[in-house]
Short mmCIF file of C-alpha atoms and ligand atoms in Angstrom, two decimals:
data_model
loop_
_atom_site.label_atom_id
_atom_site.label_comp_id
_atom_site.label_asym_id
_atom_site.label_seq_id
_atom_site.Cartn_x
_atom_site.Cartn_y
_atom_site.Cartn_z
CA MET D 579 6.32 79.83 -69.37
CA PRO D 580 6.64 81.42 -65.93
CA VAL D 581 4.37 80.11 -63.19
CA LEU D 582 3.59 83.68 -62.14
CA GLU D 583 4.03 87.01 -63.93
CA ILE D 584 3.52 90.17 -61.92
CA ASN D 585 3.09 93.35 -63.98
CA ASN D 586 3.36 96.84 -62.53
CA ILE D 587 1.37 96.22 -59.34
CA HIS D 588 0.46 99.27 -57.25
CA LYS D 589 -1.23 99.26 -53.86
CA SER D 590 -1.73 102.03 -51.32
CA TYR D 591 -3.34 102.07 -47.91
CA GLY D 592 -4.48 105.68 -47.69
CA LYS D 593 -1.28 107.69 -47.95
CA ILE D 594 0.99 104.67 -47.50
CA LYS D 595 2.31 103.33 -50.78
CA ALA D 596 2.78 99.65 -49.99
CA LEU D 597 3.65 98.64 -53.58
CA ASN D 598 4.82 101.00 -56.27
CA GLY D 599 4.93 99.41 -59.72
CA VAL D 600 6.32 95.98 -58.89
CA SER D 601 6.98 93.58 -61.80
CA PHE D 602 8.80 90.24 -61.94
CA SER D 603 8.31 86.63 -63.05
CA VAL D 604 8.59 83.38 -61.14
CA PRO D 605 10.04 80.51 -63.21
CA GLU D 606 8.49 77.06 -62.99
CA GLY D 607 10.21 74.79 -60.48
CA SER D 608 12.02 77.61 -58.70
CA VAL D 609 12.24 78.37 -55.01
CA PHE D 610 11.56 82.08 -55.27
CA GLY D 611 12.29 84.37 -52.33
CA ILE D 612 10.56 87.73 -51.95
CA LEU D 613 13.03 89.48 -49.73
CA GLY D 614 12.71 92.76 -47.90
CA PRO D 615 12.67 94.29 -44.43
CA ASN D 616 9.48 94.62 -42.39
CA GLY D 617 7.01 96.91 -44.08
CA SER D 618 8.52 96.59 -47.56
CA GLY D 619 5.28 95.21 -49.02
CA LYS D 620 5.87 91.44 -49.07
CA THR D 621 2.63 90.41 -47.37
CA THR D 622 0.67 92.92 -49.44
CA LEU D 623 2.10 91.43 -52.64
CA LEU D 624 1.38 87.85 -51.55
CA SER D 625 -2.16 88.85 -50.55
CA ILE D 626 -2.73 90.34 -54.00
CA ILE D 627 -1.48 87.32 -55.95
CA LEU D 628 -3.63 85.10 -53.72
CA ASP D 629 -6.65 87.27 -54.39
CA VAL D 630 -7.08 88.22 -50.73
CA LEU D 631 -6.44 91.89 -51.56
CA GLN D 632 -7.11 93.83 -54.73
CA ALA D 633 -4.34 95.84 -56.38
CA ASP D 634 -5.02 99.51 -57.22
CA ALA D 635 -3.36 99.00 -60.60
CA GLY D 636 -1.35 96.38 -62.46
CA SER D 637 -2.05 92.74 -63.19
CA TYR D 638 -0.73 89.24 -62.67
CA LEU D 639 -0.98 85.96 -64.54
CA TRP D 640 -0.87 82.50 -63.02
CA PHE D 641 0.35 79.85 -65.47
CA GLY D 642 0.08 82.41 -68.27
CA GLU D 643 -3.59 83.18 -67.61
CA PRO D 644 -5.61 85.69 -65.62
CA PRO D 645 -6.47 84.37 -62.15
CA SER D 646 -9.52 82.11 -61.94
CA ASN D 647 -10.90 79.51 -59.54
CA GLU D 648 -9.35 76.79 -61.69
CA GLN D 649 -5.91 78.38 -61.39
CA ARG D 650 -6.42 78.91 -57.65
CA LYS D 651 -6.77 75.14 -57.13
CA ARG D 652 -3.19 74.72 -58.30
CA ILE D 653 -1.90 77.05 -55.57
CA GLY D 654 -1.46 76.15 -51.91
CA SER D 655 -0.79 78.97 -49.48
CA LEU D 656 0.14 79.80 -45.95
CA LEU D 657 -0.31 83.52 -45.37
CA GLU D 658 -0.99 83.86 -41.69
CA THR D 659 -1.21 81.63 -38.67
CA PRO D 660 -3.62 78.99 -39.92
CA ASN D 661 -6.84 77.90 -38.28
CA LEU D 662 -5.79 74.68 -36.65
CA TYR D 663 -7.58 73.36 -33.59
CA HIS D 664 -5.55 72.77 -30.46
CA TYR D 665 -7.66 69.90 -29.14
CA LEU D 666 -7.63 67.97 -32.44
CA SER D 667 -4.92 65.66 -33.76
CA ALA D 668 -3.04 66.28 -37.01
CA VAL D 669 -5.28 63.87 -38.90
CA GLN D 670 -8.46 65.40 -37.45
CA ASN D 671 -7.24 68.91 -38.23
CA LEU D 672 -6.48 68.00 -41.83
CA ARG D 673 -9.91 66.39 -42.18
CA VAL D 674 -11.45 69.70 -41.12
CA THR D 675 -9.23 71.60 -43.58
CA LYS D 676 -10.12 69.13 -46.33
CA SER D 677 -13.85 69.52 -45.83
CA ILE D 678 -13.66 73.34 -45.64
CA SER D 679 -11.39 73.73 -48.65
CA GLY D 680 -12.73 70.82 -50.67
CA ARG D 681 -9.14 69.88 -51.48
CA GLY D 682 -7.46 66.49 -51.16
CA SER D 683 -8.74 63.11 -50.01
CA ILE D 684 -8.48 60.92 -46.91
CA GLU D 685 -5.50 59.12 -48.52
CA ALA D 686 -3.91 62.49 -49.31
CA ILE D 687 -3.98 63.36 -45.61
CA GLU D 688 -1.66 60.48 -44.77
CA ALA D 689 0.58 61.32 -47.71
CA VAL D 690 1.01 64.98 -46.76
CA LEU D 691 1.69 64.02 -43.14
CA GLU D 692 4.46 61.73 -44.38
CA LYS D 693 5.82 64.55 -46.51
CA VAL D 694 6.10 66.95 -43.58
CA LYS D 695 7.42 64.18 -41.31
CA LEU D 696 4.50 64.21 -38.91
CA TYR D 697 3.13 60.77 -39.73
CA GLU D 698 4.42 59.21 -36.51
CA ARG D 699 2.70 61.93 -34.48
CA ARG D 700 -0.44 62.03 -36.64
CA ASN D 701 -2.77 61.09 -33.77
CA SER D 702 -1.28 63.44 -31.15
CA ARG D 703 -3.15 66.60 -30.28
CA PHE D 704 -2.02 69.79 -31.98
CA SER D 705 -1.53 71.37 -28.53
CA THR D 706 1.29 68.90 -27.80
CA TYR D 707 3.28 69.94 -30.90
CA SER D 708 6.37 72.15 -30.90
CA LEU D 709 6.09 75.42 -32.88
CA GLY D 710 8.07 73.81 -35.71
CA MET D 711 5.66 70.86 -35.85
CA LYS D 712 2.69 73.23 -35.86
CA GLN D 713 4.18 75.08 -38.80
CA ARG D 714 4.85 71.80 -40.63
CA LEU D 715 1.22 70.80 -40.09
CA ALA D 716 0.15 74.15 -41.51
CA ILE D 717 2.29 73.43 -44.57
CA ALA D 718 0.70 69.97 -44.78
CA ALA D 719 -2.70 71.67 -44.85
CA ALA D 720 -1.51 73.90 -47.71
CA LEU D 721 -0.33 70.78 -49.56
CA LEU D 722 -3.75 69.13 -49.62
CA GLY D 723 -4.93 68.87 -53.21
CA SER D 724 -1.32 68.57 -54.51
CA PRO D 725 -0.85 72.19 -55.53
CA THR D 726 1.75 72.95 -58.19
CA VAL D 727 2.75 76.14 -56.37
CA LEU D 728 3.13 76.79 -52.68
CA VAL D 729 3.06 80.39 -51.40
CA LEU D 730 4.49 80.89 -47.90
CA ASP D 731 4.73 84.12 -45.90
CA GLU D 732 7.77 84.12 -43.57
CA PRO D 733 7.59 80.35 -43.02
CA THR D 734 10.27 80.24 -40.30
CA ASN D 735 9.14 83.27 -38.28
CA GLY D 736 9.18 82.68 -34.55
CA LEU D 737 10.78 79.22 -34.74
CA ASP D 738 13.85 78.04 -32.84
CA PRO D 739 16.97 77.01 -34.80
CA VAL D 740 15.90 73.36 -35.00
CA GLY D 741 12.42 74.30 -36.21
CA ILE D 742 13.94 76.69 -38.76
CA ALA D 743 16.28 74.00 -40.10
CA GLU D 744 13.39 71.53 -40.41
CA ILE D 745 11.22 73.96 -42.37
CA ARG D 746 14.13 74.85 -44.67
CA GLU D 747 14.78 71.14 -45.33
CA LEU D 748 11.09 70.61 -46.00
CA ILE D 749 11.00 73.47 -48.52
CA LYS D 750 13.98 71.97 -50.35
CA THR D 751 12.31 68.54 -50.40
CA LEU D 752 9.07 70.02 -51.74
CA ALA D 753 11.02 71.78 -54.49
CA LYS D 754 12.73 68.49 -55.40
CA ASP D 755 9.29 66.90 -55.61
CA GLY D 756 8.40 69.45 -58.29
CA HIS D 757 6.55 72.16 -56.40
CA THR D 758 7.35 75.77 -57.23
CA ILE D 759 7.77 77.65 -53.95
CA ILE D 760 7.20 81.37 -53.51
CA MET D 761 8.19 82.57 -50.06
CA ALA D 762 8.48 85.94 -48.38
CA SER D 763 11.37 86.43 -46.00
CA HIS D 764 13.19 89.30 -44.32
CA LEU D 765 16.29 87.12 -43.84
CA LEU D 766 18.94 87.21 -46.54
CA ASP D 767 20.61 84.23 -44.99
CA GLU D 768 17.39 82.25 -45.37
CA VAL D 769 17.01 83.23 -49.02
CA GLU D 770 20.63 82.28 -49.65
CA LYS D 771 20.18 78.88 -48.02
CA VAL D 772 16.80 77.97 -49.49
CA CYS D 773 16.02 79.96 -52.65
CA ASP D 774 17.45 79.87 -56.15
CA HIS D 775 15.65 83.06 -57.29
CA VAL D 776 14.95 86.30 -55.46
CA ALA D 777 13.10 89.60 -55.80
CA ILE D 778 14.23 92.29 -53.37
CA LEU D 779 11.65 94.81 -52.21
CA LYS D 780 12.37 98.04 -50.42
CA LYS D 781 9.59 100.45 -49.44
CA GLY D 782 7.28 98.90 -52.01
CA GLU D 783 9.77 99.17 -54.87
CA LEU D 784 11.52 96.29 -56.58
CA ILE D 785 15.25 96.93 -56.33
CA ALA D 786 16.52 93.69 -57.90
CA SER D 787 15.27 90.35 -59.19
CA GLY D 788 16.72 87.27 -60.86
CA THR D 789 18.68 84.23 -59.77
CA VAL D 790 20.29 84.58 -56.36
CA GLU D 791 23.70 84.40 -58.05
CA GLN D 792 22.83 87.14 -60.53
CA VAL D 793 21.40 89.46 -57.93
CA LEU D 794 24.38 89.00 -55.65
CA SER D 795 27.00 89.44 -58.31
CA ASP D 796 25.06 92.33 -59.72
CA GLU D 797 26.42 94.86 -57.28
CA ASP D 798 29.61 96.84 -56.93
CA CYS D 799 30.55 98.10 -53.50
CA PHE D 800 32.81 101.14 -52.99
CA LEU D 801 34.24 102.20 -49.68
CA ILE D 802 34.81 105.94 -49.30
CA SER D 803 35.71 108.27 -46.48
CA ALA D 804 36.40 111.96 -45.84
CA SER D 805 37.22 114.06 -42.77
CA ASP D 806 33.56 115.12 -42.41
CA SER D 807 31.79 111.76 -42.53
CA ASP D 808 28.34 113.23 -41.77
CA ALA D 809 28.57 115.65 -44.70
CA LEU D 810 29.74 112.82 -46.95
CA TYR D 811 26.82 110.61 -45.85
CA GLU D 812 24.37 113.43 -46.60
CA LEU D 813 25.97 114.25 -49.93
CA MET D 814 25.85 110.67 -51.19
CA SER D 815 22.15 110.22 -50.30
CA ASP D 816 21.07 111.60 -53.66
CA TYR D 817 23.79 110.05 -55.79
CA PRO D 818 22.14 108.72 -58.99
CA GLY D 819 21.95 104.91 -59.19
CA LEU D 820 22.82 104.32 -55.53
CA ILE D 821 21.03 101.18 -54.31
CA ARG D 822 21.95 101.62 -50.66
CA LYS D 823 24.69 102.91 -48.42
CA LYS D 824 26.04 101.97 -45.03
CA GLN D 825 28.27 103.78 -42.58
CA THR D 826 30.91 101.40 -41.18
CA PRO D 827 33.96 102.04 -38.97
CA GLU D 828 36.13 101.77 -42.12
CA GLY D 829 34.11 104.33 -44.05
CA LEU D 830 30.92 104.73 -46.07
CA GLU D 831 29.94 101.74 -48.20
CA LEU D 832 28.11 102.54 -51.42
CA TYR D 833 26.30 99.87 -53.45
CA PHE D 834 25.58 100.19 -57.16
CA SER D 835 24.46 97.86 -59.92
CA LYS D 836 27.42 96.06 -61.45
CA ALA D 837 29.64 98.23 -63.69
CA GLU D 838 27.21 101.14 -63.58
CA ILE D 839 29.50 103.58 -61.81
CA ALA D 840 33.23 104.13 -62.18
CA PRO D 841 35.13 105.10 -59.02
CA ALA D 842 36.37 108.24 -60.79
CA ASN D 843 32.75 109.48 -61.09
CA ILE D 844 32.30 109.34 -57.33
CA ASN D 845 35.60 111.09 -56.73
CA GLU D 846 34.75 113.88 -59.16
CA PHE D 847 31.23 114.27 -57.76
CA CYS D 848 32.53 114.68 -54.19
CA PHE D 849 35.29 117.04 -55.26
CA GLN D 850 32.85 119.27 -57.14
CA LYS D 851 30.68 119.44 -54.01
CA GLY D 852 33.67 120.50 -51.94
CA ILE D 853 34.49 117.18 -50.25
CA VAL D 854 37.93 115.69 -50.72
CA LEU D 855 37.92 111.91 -50.30
CA ASP D 856 40.74 110.42 -48.28
CA GLN D 857 39.77 106.89 -49.33
CA LEU D 858 38.08 105.32 -52.35
CA THR D 859 38.36 101.56 -52.72
CA ILE D 860 36.40 98.78 -54.38
CA LYS D 861 35.20 96.38 -51.74
CA LYS D 862 34.97 92.67 -52.44
CA LYS D 863 32.55 90.74 -50.29
CA ARG D 864 32.04 87.14 -49.54
CA LEU D 865 28.60 85.94 -50.48
CA GLU D 866 27.50 85.47 -46.90
CA GLU D 867 28.80 88.85 -45.81
CA LYS D 868 27.01 90.47 -48.70
CA PHE D 869 23.74 88.87 -47.68
CA PHE D 870 24.27 90.06 -44.14
CA GLU D 871 24.97 93.57 -45.35
CA LEU D 872 21.76 93.61 -47.34
CA THR D 873 19.72 92.48 -44.35
CA GLY D 874 21.11 95.15 -42.10
CA GLY D 875 21.52 97.78 -44.74
CA LEU D 876 18.14 98.00 -46.42
CA HIS D 877 17.31 101.18 -44.55
CA GLN D 878 13.65 102.18 -44.57
P1 ATP Q 1454 6.01 92.57 -42.47
O1 ATP Q 1454 7.03 91.52 -42.67
O2 ATP Q 1454 6.27 93.46 -41.31
O3 ATP Q 1454 4.58 92.10 -42.56
P2 ATP Q 1454 5.86 93.34 -45.23
O4 ATP Q 1454 7.09 93.49 -46.04
O5 ATP Q 1454 5.06 92.11 -45.38
O6 ATP Q 1454 6.21 93.56 -43.73
P3 ATP Q 1454 3.40 94.76 -45.62
O7 ATP Q 1454 2.78 94.09 -44.44
O8 ATP Q 1454 2.93 94.38 -46.96
O9 ATP Q 1454 4.99 94.61 -45.59
O10 ATP Q 1454 3.23 96.34 -45.43
C1 ATP Q 1454 3.65 97.30 -46.38
C2 ATP Q 1454 3.28 98.69 -45.89
O11 ATP Q 1454 1.87 98.82 -45.87
C3 ATP Q 1454 3.74 98.98 -44.46
O12 ATP Q 1454 4.08 100.34 -44.40
C4 ATP Q 1454 2.52 98.68 -43.63
O13 ATP Q 1454 2.52 99.46 -42.45
C5 ATP Q 1454 1.40 99.11 -44.57
N1 ATP Q 1454 0.15 98.33 -44.35
C6 ATP Q 1454 0.00 97.00 -44.49
N2 ATP Q 1454 -1.29 96.63 -44.27
C7 ATP Q 1454 -1.96 97.76 -43.97
C8 ATP Q 1454 -3.33 98.05 -43.67
N3 ATP Q 1454 -4.26 97.10 -43.61
N4 ATP Q 1454 -3.66 99.34 -43.44
C9 ATP Q 1454 -2.73 100.33 -43.50
N5 ATP Q 1454 -1.43 100.13 -43.80
C10 ATP Q 1454 -1.04 98.87 -44.03
#
């Protein structure tokens, strides 16, 4: 049974459609990345599944059941910068969190501080922590009460490379310990390094979901060019099934779901519209390059 099933969620803010019929499932024990550029609807989706926001339409199930307070206790979350007090130590801060949330115990505080590798610094003031340590303490707070699932919104945002590496290691350790992790990220590289499953959002629409391997190998990339590259770019904008396109010095890259489009179809389409292609090749990409392309290429 999936830990979370999201069914056809819609959400608008006035005229802005933040989510437009998003559905996917999160398997138990996975590290699930919700990937998309800024404004693609990630925070809105996390807010809905955490019951902070209400969807306009659609539903979701936690552990196979409609959301309830009981279910909520099994979910730890870190949506925004948490309320941690600068003049208090890690232990004191977690005591405050514990009494507000009613989760965890005094013994649990020490255990979560060990988990996030802050035990040695447990009595230092929060204000003396690096950004990475602050974020790890926030994750420790989310871990009080031993949640089955941890939901994190952009957990490495604003951190330096060392802080980023520490958080990524921590997420992997938490997954090994049996937590299911659901995390939003706008970094493909991060999803590749940390997650085993991914859902890609673009302008509130789900464009792919599955294991990272599946999603990555699920695309064909064609490289085309013609003498009038602007006209070609325009023409291909409406090509059926196109996931995204990118103008590069070598030509226009077109991305489709695996085996959906034959190169001859593209050639014929362009010819019929009066553009003669001077190049049409199938592009093979290394995994890392492909991730990078997606990050830069998910045009809004
Ligand atoms: P980011 O990483 O920048 O937070 P995101 O992928 O999390 O992006 P959301 O924050 O969910 O995306 O925003 C989705 C869309 O909804 C954006 O166009 C955003 O401007 C809009 N939006 C989000 N919150 C509100 C709000 N309270 N009122 C109006 N529009 C909003």
